[in-house]
Short mmCIF file of C-alpha atoms in Angstrom, two decimals:
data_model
loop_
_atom_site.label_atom_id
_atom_site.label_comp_id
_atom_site.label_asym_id
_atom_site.label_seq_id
_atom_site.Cartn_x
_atom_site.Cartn_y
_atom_site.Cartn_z
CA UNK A 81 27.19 -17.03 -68.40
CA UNK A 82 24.67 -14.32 -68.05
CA UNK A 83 23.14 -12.49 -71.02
CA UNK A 84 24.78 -8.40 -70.38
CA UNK A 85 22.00 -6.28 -70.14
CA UNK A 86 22.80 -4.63 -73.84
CA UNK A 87 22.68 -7.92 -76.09
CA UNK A 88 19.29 -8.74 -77.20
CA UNK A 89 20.01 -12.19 -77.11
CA UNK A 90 17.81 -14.71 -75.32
CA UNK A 91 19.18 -18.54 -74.62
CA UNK A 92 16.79 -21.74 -74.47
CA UNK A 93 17.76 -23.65 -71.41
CA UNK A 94 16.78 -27.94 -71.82
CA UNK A 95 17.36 -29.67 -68.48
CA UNK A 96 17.05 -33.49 -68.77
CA UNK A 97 16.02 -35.11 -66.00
CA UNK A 98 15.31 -38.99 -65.32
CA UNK A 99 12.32 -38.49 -63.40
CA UNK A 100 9.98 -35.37 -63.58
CA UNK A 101 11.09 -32.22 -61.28
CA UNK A 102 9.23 -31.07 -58.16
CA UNK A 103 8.41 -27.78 -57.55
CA UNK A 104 11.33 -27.59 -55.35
CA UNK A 105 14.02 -28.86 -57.44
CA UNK A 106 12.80 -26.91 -59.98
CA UNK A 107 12.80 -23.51 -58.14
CA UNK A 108 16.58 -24.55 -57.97
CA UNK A 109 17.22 -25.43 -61.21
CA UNK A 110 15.37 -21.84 -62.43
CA UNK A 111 17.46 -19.99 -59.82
CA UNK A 112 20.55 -21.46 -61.14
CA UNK A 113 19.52 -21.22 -64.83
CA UNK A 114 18.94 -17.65 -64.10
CA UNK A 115 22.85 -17.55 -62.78
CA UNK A 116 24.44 -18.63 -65.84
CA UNK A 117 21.79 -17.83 -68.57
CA UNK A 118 19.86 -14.40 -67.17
CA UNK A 119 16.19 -14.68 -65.69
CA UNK A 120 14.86 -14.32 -69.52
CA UNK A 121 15.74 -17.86 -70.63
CA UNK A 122 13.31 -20.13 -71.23
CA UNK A 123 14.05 -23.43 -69.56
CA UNK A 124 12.41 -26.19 -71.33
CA UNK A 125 12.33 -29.54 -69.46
CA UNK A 126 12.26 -33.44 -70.48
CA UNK A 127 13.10 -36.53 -69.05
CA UNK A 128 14.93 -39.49 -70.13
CA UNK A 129 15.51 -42.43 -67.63
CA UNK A 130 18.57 -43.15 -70.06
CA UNK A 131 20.65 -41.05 -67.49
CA UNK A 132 19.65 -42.91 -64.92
CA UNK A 133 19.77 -39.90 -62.01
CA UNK A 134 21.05 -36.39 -61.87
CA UNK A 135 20.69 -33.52 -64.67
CA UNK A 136 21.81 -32.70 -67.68
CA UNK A 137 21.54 -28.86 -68.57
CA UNK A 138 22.22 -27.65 -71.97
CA UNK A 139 22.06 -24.05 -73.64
CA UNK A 140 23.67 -21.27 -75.23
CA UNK A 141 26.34 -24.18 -76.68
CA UNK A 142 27.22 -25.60 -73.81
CA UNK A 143 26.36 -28.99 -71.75
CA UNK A 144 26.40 -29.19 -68.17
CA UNK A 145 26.21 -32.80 -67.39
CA UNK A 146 25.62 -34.58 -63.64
CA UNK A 147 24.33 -37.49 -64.38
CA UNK A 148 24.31 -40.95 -62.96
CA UNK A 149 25.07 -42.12 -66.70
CA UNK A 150 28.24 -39.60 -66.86
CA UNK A 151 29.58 -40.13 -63.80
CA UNK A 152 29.27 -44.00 -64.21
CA UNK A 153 31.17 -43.29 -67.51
CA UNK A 154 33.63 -41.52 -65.78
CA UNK A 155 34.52 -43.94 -63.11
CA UNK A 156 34.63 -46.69 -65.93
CA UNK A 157 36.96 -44.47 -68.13
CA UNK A 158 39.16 -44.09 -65.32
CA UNK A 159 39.46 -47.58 -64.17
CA UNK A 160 40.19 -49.00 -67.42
CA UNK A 161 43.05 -46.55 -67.92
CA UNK A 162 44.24 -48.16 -64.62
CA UNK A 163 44.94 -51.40 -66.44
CA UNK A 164 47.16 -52.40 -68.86
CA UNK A 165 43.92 -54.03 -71.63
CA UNK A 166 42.98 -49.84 -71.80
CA UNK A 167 39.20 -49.86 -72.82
CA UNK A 168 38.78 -53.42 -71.81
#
C-alpha cells in the first residue's frame, strides 16, 4: 500500500533474496517497492540461500513471499491433502 501523502509515516522494506540482486532486478524490485510502500521506503536487502530462489519482501506488517522454498511448500501441502495419510 502506498504511504498518503499526509501521514508522516515511513516503512522499512527487507527483500530476501538467495543470491545477491543485480542492478537490474533491483531497479525492479525498487520500482515495485515504491508501488506498494511510496518512493521514501528504505529497502534493505539480504540473502539467504535457505529459500532456495525467488524473493521474499517484507514491510509495513506484511510478507510477500515467492520463493522456491514457499512454493515447494505449497505444492507439498497440497499433495498430501490429496491422500488419505494427510501430512504424510
Amino acid at each position: 500500500m502506498p504511504t498518503s501523502p499526509n501521514v508522516n509515516t515511513v516503512v522499512s522494506v527487507t527483500v530476501t533474496t538467495a543470491v545477491a540482486m543485480d542492478d537490474d532486478l533491483r531497479a525492479k524490485v525498487r520500482a515495485k517497492v515504491n508501488e506498494l510502500y511510496g518512493p521514501d521506503a528504505p529497502m534493505f536487502e539480504e540473502v539467504d540461500p535457505k529459500i532456495l530462489g525467488g524473493i521474499v519482501l517484507e514491510g509495513g506488517g506484511r510478507r510477500y513471499d515467492a520463493s522456491v522454498r514457499a512454493q515447494l511448500a505449497n505444492v507439498r501441502s497440497t499433495l498430501s491433502s490429496s491422500f488419505m495419510g494427510g501430512d504424510q
